[in-house]
XYZ file of C-alpha atoms in Angstrom:
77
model
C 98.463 97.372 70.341
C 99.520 94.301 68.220
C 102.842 93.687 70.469
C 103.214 90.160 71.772
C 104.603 91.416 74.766
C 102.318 92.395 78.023
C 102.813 95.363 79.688
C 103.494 95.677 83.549
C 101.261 97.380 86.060
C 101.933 101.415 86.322
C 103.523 102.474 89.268
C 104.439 105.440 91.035
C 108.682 104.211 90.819
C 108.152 104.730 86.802
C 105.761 107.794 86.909
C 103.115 106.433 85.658
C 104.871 105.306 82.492
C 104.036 101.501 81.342
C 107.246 99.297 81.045
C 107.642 96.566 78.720
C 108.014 92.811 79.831
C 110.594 92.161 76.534
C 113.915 90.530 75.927
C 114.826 92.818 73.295
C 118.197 94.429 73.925
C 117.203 97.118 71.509
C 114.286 98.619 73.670
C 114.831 100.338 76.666
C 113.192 98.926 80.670
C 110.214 101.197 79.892
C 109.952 100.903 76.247
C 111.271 104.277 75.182
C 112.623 103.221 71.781
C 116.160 101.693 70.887
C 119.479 102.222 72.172
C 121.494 104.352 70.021
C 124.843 102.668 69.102
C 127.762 104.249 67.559
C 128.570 103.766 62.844
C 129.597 100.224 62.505
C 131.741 100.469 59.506
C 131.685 96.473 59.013
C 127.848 96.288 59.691
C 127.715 99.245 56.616
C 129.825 97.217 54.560
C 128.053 93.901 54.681
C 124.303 95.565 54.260
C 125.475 97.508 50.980
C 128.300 95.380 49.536
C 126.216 94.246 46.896
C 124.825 97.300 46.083
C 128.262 98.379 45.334
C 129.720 95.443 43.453
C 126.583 95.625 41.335
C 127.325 99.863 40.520
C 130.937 99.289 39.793
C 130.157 96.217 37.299
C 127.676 98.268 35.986
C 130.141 101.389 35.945
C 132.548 99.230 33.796
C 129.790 98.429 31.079
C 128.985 101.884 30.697
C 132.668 102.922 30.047
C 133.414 99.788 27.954
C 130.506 100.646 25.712
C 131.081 104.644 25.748
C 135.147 103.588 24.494
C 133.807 100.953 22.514
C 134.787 101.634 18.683
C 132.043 101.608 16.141
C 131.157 98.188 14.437
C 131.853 97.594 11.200
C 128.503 98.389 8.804
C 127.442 95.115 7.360
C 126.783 95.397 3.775
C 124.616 93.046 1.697
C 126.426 91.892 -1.118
């Protein structure tokens, strides 16, 4: 409906089914979704490496403050 791409004329090779005039390597010749590729481990890493620098760091804090001794109570003198 809002695709960019124009779809070819129906014919009886496809059964009936309307193809898709694309360059995308991730749909198929008639537009039946993606092709499925295999867990890229490297791919996983890069998306979420922040994610987990950012929970370790955050890890560390919370241990650092739950070992943390108690402060000194200031007293007015």
């Amino acid at each position: 409906m809002f695709s960019r791409s124009r779809a070819t004329p129906a014919s009886a090779a496809n059964n009936g089914r309307v193809g898709y005039a694309t360059n995308d390597p991730n749909r198929t010749a008639l537009g039946q979704g993606g092709v499925v590729r295999g867990f890229v481990f490297t791919k996983w890493l890069r998306l979420h490496l922040v994610d987990l620098v950012t929970m370790a760091l955050m890890g560390a804090v919370g241990l650092g403050v739950y070992y943390a001794r108690e402060p000194p109570l200031l007293t007015a003198s």
